[in-house]
Coordinates of C-alpha atoms and ligand atoms in Angstrom, one line a residue:
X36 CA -17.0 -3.4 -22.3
X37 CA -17.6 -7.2 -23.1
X38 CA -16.9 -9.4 -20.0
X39 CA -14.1 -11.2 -22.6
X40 CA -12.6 -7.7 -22.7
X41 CA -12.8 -7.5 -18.5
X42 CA -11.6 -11.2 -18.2
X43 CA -8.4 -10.3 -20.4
X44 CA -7.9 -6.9 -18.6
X45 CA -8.4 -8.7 -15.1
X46 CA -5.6 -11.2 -16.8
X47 CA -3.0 -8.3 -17.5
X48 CA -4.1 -5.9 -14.1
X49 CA -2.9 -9.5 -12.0
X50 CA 0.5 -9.9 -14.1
X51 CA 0.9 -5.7 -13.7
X52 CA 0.0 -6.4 -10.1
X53 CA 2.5 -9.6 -9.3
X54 CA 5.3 -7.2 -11.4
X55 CA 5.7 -4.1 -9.5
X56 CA 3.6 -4.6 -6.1
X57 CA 6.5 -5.4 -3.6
X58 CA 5.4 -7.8 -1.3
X59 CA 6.4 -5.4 1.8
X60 CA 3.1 -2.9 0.0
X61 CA 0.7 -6.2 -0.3
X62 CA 0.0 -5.6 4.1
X63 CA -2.6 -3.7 5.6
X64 CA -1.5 0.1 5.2
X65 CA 0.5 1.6 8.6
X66 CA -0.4 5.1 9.0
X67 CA 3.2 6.1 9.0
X68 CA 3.8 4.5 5.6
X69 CA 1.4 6.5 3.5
X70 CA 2.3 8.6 0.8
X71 CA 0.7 11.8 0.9
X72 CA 3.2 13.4 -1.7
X73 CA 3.8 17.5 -2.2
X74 CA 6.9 18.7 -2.7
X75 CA 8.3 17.9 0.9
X76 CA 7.4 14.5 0.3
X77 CA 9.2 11.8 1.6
X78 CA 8.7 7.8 0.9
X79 CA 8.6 5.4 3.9
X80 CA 11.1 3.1 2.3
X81 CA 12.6 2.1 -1.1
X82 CA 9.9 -0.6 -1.6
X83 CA 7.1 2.1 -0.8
X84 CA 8.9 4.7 -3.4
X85 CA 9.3 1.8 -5.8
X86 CA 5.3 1.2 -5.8
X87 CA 4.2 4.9 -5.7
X88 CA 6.2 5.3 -8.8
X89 CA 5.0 2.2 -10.9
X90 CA 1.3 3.7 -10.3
X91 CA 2.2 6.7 -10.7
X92 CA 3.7 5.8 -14.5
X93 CA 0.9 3.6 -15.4
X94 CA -1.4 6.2 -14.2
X95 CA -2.9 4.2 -11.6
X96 CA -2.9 7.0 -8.4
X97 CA -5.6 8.3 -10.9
X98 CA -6.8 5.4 -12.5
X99 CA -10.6 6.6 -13.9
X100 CA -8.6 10.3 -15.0
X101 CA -8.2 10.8 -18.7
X102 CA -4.4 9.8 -19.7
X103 CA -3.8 13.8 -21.2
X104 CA -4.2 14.5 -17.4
X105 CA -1.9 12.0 -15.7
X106 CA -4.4 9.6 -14.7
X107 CA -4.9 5.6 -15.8
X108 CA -7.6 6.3 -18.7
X109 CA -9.7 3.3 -17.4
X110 CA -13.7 2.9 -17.9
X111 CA -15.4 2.4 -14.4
X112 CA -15.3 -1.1 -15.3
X113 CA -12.2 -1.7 -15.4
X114 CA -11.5 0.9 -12.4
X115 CA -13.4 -1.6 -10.6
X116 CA -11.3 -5.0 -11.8
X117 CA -8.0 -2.8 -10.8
X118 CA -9.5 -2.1 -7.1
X119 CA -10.8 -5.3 -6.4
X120 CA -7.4 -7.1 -7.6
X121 CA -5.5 -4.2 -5.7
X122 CA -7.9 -5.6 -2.4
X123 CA -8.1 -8.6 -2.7
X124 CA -3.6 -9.0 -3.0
X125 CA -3.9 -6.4 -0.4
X126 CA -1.6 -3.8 -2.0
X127 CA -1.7 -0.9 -0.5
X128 CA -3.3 2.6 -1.8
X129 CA 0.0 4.2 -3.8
X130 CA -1.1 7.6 -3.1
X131 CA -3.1 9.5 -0.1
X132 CA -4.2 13.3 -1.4
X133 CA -6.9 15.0 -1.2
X134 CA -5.8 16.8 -4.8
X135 CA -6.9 13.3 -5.9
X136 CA -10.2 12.5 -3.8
X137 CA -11.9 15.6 -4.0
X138 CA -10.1 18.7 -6.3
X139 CA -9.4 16.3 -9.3
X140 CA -12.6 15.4 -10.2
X141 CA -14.0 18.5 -9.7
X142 CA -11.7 20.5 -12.0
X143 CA -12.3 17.6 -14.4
X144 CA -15.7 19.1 -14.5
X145 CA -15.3 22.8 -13.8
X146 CA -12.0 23.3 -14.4
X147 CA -10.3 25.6 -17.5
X148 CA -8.1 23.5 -19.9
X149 CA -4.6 25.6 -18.8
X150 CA -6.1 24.8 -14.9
X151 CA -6.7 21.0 -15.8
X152 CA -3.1 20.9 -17.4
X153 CA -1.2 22.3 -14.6
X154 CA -2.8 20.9 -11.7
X155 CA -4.2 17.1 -12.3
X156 CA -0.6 15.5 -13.7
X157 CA 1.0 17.2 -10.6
X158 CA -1.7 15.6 -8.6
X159 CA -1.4 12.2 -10.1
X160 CA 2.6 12.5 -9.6
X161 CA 2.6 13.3 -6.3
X162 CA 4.2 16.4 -6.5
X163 CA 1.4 19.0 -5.6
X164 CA -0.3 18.1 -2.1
X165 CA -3.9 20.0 -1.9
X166 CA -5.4 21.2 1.8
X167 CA -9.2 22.1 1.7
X168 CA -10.2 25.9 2.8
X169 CA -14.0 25.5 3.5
X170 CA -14.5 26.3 6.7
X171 CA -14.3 29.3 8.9
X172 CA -14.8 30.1 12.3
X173 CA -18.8 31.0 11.9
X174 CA -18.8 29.1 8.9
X175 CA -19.1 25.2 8.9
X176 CA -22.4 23.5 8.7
X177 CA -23.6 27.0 7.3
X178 CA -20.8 27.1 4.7
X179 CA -22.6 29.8 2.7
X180 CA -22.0 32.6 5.5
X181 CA -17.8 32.5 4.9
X182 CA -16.7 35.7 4.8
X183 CA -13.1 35.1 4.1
X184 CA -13.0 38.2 1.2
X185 CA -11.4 38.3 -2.3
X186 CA -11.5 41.8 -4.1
X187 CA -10.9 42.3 -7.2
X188 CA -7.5 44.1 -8.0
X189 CA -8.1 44.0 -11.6
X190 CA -5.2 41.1 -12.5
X191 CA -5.8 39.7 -9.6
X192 CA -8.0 39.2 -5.9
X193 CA -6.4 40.7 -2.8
X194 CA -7.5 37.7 -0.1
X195 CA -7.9 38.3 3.7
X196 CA -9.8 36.1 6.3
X197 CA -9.2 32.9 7.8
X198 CA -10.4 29.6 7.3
X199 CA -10.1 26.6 10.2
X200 CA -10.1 22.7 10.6
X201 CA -8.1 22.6 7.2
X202 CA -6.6 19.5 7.4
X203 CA -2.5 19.2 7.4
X204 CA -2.7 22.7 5.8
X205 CA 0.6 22.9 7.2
X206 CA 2.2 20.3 5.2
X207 CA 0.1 20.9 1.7
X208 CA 1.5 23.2 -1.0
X209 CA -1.7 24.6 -2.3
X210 CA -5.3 25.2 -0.7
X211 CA -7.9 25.3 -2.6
X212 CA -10.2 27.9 -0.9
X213 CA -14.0 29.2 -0.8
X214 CA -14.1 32.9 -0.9
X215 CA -16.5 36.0 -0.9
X216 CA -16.5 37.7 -4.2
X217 CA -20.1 39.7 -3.7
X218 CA -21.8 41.0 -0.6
X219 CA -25.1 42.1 -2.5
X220 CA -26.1 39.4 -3.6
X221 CA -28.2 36.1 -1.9
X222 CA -25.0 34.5 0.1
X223 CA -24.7 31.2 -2.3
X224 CA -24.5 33.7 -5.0
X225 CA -21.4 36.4 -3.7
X226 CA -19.2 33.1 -3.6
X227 CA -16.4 31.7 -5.6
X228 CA -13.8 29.2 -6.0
X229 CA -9.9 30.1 -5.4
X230 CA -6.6 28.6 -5.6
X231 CA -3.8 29.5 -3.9
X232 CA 0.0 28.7 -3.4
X233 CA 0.4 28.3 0.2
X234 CA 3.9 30.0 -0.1
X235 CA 2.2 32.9 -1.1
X236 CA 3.1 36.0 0.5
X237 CA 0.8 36.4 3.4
X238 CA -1.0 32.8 4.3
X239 CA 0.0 31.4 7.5
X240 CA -0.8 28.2 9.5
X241 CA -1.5 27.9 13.3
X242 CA -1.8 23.7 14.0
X243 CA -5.0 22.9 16.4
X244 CA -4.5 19.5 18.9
X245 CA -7.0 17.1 18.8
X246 CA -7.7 14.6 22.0
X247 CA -5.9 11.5 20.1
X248 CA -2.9 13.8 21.4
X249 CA -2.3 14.7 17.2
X250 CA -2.4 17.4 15.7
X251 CA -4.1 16.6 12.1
X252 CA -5.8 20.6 11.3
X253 CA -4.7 23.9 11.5
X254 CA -6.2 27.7 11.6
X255 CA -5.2 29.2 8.1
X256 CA -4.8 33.2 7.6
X257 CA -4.9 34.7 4.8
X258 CA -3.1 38.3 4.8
X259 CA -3.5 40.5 1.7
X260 CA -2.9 37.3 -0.1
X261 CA -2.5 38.2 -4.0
X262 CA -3.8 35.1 -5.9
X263 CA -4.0 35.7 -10.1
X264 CA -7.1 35.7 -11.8
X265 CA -5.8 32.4 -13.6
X266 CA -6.5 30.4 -10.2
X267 CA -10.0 31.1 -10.8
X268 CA -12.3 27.6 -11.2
X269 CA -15.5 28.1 -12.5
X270 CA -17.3 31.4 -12.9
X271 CA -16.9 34.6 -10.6
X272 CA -19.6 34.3 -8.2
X273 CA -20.3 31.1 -9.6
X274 CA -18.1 28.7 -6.9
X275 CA -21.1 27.1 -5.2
X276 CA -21.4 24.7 -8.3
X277 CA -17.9 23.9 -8.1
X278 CA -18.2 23.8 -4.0
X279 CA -21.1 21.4 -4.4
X280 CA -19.6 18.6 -7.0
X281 CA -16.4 18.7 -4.9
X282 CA -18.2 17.7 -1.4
X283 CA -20.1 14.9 -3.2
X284 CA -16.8 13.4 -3.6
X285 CA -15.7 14.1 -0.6
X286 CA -18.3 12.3 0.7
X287 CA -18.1 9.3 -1.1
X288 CA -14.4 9.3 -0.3
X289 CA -15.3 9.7 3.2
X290 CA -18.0 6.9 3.2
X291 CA -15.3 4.5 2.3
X292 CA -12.7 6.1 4.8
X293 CA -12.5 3.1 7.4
X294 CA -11.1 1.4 4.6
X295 CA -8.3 4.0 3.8
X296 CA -7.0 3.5 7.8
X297 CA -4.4 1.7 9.5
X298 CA -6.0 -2.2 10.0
X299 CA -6.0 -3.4 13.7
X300 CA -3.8 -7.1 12.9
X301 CA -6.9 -8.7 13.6
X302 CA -10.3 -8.5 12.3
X303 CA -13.5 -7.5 14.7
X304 CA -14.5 -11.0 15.4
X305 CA -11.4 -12.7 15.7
X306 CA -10.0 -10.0 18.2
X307 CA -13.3 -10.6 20.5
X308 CA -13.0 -14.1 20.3
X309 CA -9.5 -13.8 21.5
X310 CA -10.3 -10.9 24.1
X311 CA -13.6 -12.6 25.7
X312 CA -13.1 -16.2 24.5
X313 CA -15.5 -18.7 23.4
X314 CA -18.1 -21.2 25.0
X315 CA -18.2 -24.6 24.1
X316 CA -19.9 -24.4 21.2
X317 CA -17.2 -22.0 19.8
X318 CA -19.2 -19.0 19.7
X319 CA -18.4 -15.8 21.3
X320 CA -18.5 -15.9 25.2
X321 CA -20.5 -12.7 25.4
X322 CA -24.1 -13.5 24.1
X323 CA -24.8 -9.1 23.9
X324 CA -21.2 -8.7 22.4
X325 CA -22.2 -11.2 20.1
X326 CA -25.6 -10.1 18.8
X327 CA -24.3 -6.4 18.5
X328 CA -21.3 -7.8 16.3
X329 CA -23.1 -9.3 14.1
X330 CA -25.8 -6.5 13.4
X331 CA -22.6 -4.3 12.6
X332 CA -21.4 -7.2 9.9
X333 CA -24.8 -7.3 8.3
X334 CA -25.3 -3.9 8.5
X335 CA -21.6 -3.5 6.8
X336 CA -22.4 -6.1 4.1
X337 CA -25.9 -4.5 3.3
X338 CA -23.9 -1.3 2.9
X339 CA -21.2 -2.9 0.3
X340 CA -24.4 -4.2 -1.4
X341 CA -25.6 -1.0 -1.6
X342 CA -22.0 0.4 -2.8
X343 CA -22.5 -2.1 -5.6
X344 CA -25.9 -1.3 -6.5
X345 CA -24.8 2.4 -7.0
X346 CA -21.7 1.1 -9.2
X347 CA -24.2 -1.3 -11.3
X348 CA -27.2 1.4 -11.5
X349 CA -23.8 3.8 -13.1
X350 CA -22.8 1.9 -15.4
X351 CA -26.2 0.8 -17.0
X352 CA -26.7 4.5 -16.7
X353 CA -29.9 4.1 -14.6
X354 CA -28.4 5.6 -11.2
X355 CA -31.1 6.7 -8.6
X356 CA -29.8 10.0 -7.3
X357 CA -31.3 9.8 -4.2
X358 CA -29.1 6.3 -3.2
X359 CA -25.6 7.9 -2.4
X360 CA -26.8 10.7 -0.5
X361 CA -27.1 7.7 2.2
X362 CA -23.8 6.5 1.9
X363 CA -22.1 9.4 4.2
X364 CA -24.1 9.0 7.0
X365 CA -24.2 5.3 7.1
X366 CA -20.2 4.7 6.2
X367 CA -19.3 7.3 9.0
X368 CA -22.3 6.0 11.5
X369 CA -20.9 2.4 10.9
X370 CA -17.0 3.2 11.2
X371 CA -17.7 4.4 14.6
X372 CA -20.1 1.2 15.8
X373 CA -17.6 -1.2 14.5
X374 CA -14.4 1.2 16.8
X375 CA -17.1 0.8 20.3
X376 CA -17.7 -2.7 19.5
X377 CA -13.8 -2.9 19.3
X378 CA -13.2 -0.9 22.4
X379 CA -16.3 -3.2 24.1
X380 CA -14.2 -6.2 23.5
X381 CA -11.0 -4.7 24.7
X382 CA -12.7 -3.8 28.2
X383 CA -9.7 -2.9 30.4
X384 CA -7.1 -2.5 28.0
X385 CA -9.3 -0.3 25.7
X386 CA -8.6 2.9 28.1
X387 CA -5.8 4.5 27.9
X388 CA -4.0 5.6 24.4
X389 CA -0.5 5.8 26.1
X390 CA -0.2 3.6 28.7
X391 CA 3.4 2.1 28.4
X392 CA 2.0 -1.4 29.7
X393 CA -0.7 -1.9 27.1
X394 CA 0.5 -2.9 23.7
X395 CA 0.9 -1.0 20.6
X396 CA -1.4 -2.0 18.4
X397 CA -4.2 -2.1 21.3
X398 CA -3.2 1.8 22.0
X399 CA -3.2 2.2 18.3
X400 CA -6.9 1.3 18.2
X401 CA -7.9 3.3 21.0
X402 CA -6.7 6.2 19.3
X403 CA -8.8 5.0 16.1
X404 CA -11.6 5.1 18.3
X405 CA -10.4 8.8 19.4
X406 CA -9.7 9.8 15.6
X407 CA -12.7 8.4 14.1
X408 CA -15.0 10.3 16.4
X409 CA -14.0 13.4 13.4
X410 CA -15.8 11.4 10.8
X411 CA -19.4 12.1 11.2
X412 CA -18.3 16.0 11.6
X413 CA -15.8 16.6 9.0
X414 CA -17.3 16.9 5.2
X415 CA -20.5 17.6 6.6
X416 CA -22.3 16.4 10.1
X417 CA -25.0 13.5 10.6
X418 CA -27.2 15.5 11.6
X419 CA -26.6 17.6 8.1
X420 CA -26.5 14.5 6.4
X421 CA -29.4 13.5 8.1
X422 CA -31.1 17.1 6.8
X423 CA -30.3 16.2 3.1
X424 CA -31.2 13.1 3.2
X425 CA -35.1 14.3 4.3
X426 CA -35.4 16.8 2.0
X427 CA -33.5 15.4 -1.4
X428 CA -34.0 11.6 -1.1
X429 CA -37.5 11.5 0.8
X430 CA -39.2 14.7 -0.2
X431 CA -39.5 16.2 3.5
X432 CA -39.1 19.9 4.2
X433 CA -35.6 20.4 5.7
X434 CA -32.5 22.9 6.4
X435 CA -29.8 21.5 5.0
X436 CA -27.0 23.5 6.3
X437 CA -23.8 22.6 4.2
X438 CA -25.3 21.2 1.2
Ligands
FAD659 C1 -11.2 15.7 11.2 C2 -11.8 16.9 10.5 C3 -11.2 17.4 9.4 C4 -11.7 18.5 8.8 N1 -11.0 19.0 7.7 C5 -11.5 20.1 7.1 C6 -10.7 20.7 6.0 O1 -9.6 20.2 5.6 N2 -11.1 21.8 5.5 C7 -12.3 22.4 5.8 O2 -12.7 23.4 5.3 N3 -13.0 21.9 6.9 C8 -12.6 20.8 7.5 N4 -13.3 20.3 8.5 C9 -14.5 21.0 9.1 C10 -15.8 20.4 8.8 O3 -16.2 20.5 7.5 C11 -16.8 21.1 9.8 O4 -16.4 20.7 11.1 C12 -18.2 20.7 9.6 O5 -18.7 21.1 8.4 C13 -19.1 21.2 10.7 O6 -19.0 22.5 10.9 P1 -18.6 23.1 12.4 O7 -17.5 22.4 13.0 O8 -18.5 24.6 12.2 O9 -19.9 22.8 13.3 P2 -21.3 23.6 13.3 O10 -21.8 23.8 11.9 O11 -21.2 24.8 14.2 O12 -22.3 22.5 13.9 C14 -22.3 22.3 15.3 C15 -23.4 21.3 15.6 O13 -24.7 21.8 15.2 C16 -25.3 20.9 14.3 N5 -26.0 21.6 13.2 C17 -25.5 22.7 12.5 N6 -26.4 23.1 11.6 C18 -27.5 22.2 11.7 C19 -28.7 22.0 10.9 N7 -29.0 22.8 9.9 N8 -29.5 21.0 11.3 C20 -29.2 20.1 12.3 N9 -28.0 20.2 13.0 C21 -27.2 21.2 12.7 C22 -24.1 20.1 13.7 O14 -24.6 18.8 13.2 C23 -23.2 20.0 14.9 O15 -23.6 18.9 15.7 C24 -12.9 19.2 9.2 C25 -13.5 18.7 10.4 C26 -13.0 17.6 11.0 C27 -13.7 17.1 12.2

């Protein structure tokens, strides 16, 4: 697309944006006020409803999915113009699934036409929310050894086994599920890729605590579930393809998660400056506090550079495969630096998560801090990361564990 093109679409995406953003969605997102959607779902407020559904009928939850779909129909560029507008006015996300950050784009790629049809507009409208069924009790890092069974009944698989850490599996509608099709042949091999109703007969949820005192996963069971041969994706046996494409989004969506979060009301350096005060010259009383912040910001910048180096490599179809393999590892490594450095500069008041004399939004960041602990395990470890990144990006010799 000509830049003329971009400058007029940048043009009509502000006017769109100054229309139908309310100014109550143009502040950092609460974690309370997302929109997760599904067919419980319930809006925040009117304001919040009165976004989600502007997106929703422009397409924007979706905005890169084709228009037949549901989605916004944009090119990449223009993707781009929307979410930097969307930033930089501060609107909030319209839509939190994880139909739309991971199952989406992989049906868009293995998915039938009748699957793509019934699944991606109720995705992009809210009305379908997705839990993820990967992991199982001997199964995480070493996905391939799942043994959560689906036999063939002829019209249909009979489903038993279990599957754990899936994420508010007890709020979703619909999981979409790795299971065991073969035992005879090599284990990436016997796999495929299900979905099922959760309100099928048979599939039950037990919710696991976590120590922010929440409860975000469950243990799912699967009991003689009967799932039609329809909710099939990809080829029998064939589900490792479709396993694969959907974790690489996954992990780009979980690169960028820090960004996704509820915002502490003050940024890193302001809230040190204000916790440990400043010398005379103005900079930050804590000379080690100080270094160590500002290795995280240029470590963070070097990392949006990189984010845009990926984007620009994309679009001029020259991407280097090898560059967002890194982009797990170091989003997830760096979320967590940035929530010690936080903590650091809280001192006192950075522990306890429910004492009644600390503020709100101080305990709200300790239990950040708690939370974010979860993002260099879930969609693959560090050290897993690290494994992949060896072997695919710099040619060492590796076990990769959940690639
Ligand atoms: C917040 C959160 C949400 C999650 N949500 C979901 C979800 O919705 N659905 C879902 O299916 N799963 C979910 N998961 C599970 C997640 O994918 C697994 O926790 C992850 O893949 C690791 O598996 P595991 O917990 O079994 O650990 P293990 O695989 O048992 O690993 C234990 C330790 O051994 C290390 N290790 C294992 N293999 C290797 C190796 N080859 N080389 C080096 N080190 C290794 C790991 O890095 C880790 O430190 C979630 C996890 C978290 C924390």
């Amino acid at each position: 697309m000509y830049n003329e093109e971009l400058t007029q679409f940048r043009a009509e995406t502000v006017a769109w944006l100054e229309a139908n953003c309310p100014q109550s969605q143009r502040q950092p997102i609460v974690r309370d006020q997302q929109i997760w959607g599904g067919r419980r779902r319930v809006f925040p407020s009117a304001e919040a409803q009165q976004w989600f559904e502007a997106c929703r009928d422009k397409g924007y939850t979706a905005p890169e999915w084709p228009s037949e779909y549901g989605g916004g129909g944009l090119s990449s560029a223009q993707a781009k113009v929307l979410q930097q507008e969307m930033a930089r006015m501060r609107c909030r996300p319209p839509l939190y699934c994880q139909g739309l950050w991971m199952l989406g784009p992989a049906l868009l790629v293995y998915g039938n036409e009748a699957q793509k049809r019934e699944h991606l507009g109720a995705i992009c409208r809210g009305e379908i929310r997705w839990a993820q069924g990967y992991s199982e009790p001997s199964a995480g890092s070493d996905l391939a050894n799942l043994k959560t069974k689906a036999e063939d009944c002829g019209d249909h698989f009979l489903v038993n086994g279990t599957k754990i850490w899936t994420t508010k599996a007890d709020e979703a509608d619909w999981i979409f599920c790795l299971v065991r099709t073969s035992d005879t042949t090599p284990k990436q091999a016997g796999i495929s890729f299900l979905l099922i109703d959760m309100e099928t007969e048979g599939v039950s949820t037990s919710p696991i605590p976590l120590i922010s005192g929440e409860s975000e996963f469950c243990q799912t069971f699967f009991d003689s579930v009967k799932v039609p041969k329809a909710n099939l994706v990809g080829e029998l046996n064939g589900g490792w393809a479709v396993a694969k494409e959907l974790l690489k989004h996954e992990r780009k969506m979980m690169a960028a998660f820090e960004g996704m979060l509820e915002k502490p009301a003050m940024e890193l350096l302001e809230l040190a400056q204000h916790a440990v005060g400043v010398d005379d010259s103005g900079a930050l009383a804590d000379d080690e506090l100080r270094s160590d912040i500002a290795r995280h910001l240029m470590r963070e910048t070097a990392m949006g550079q990189l984010g845009e180096r990926i984007y620009r490599q994309g679009k001029a179809k020259q991407s280097d495969p090898r560059l967002p393999l890194l982009m797990k590892y170091l989003g997830t490594s760096e979320a967590q630096t940035k929530d010690e450095l936080i903590l650091r500069a809280l001192g006192d008041e950075g522990l306890s998560m429910d004492d009644p004399t600390v503020s709100l939004g101080l305990r709200k960041m300790v239990k950040q801090w708690a939370f974010n602990k979860s993002l260099t395990i879930a969609g693959g470890t560090s050290e897993v990361q690290l494994n992949i990144i060896a072997k695919r990006a710099l040619g060492m010799p590796s076990a990769e564990g959940k690639s």
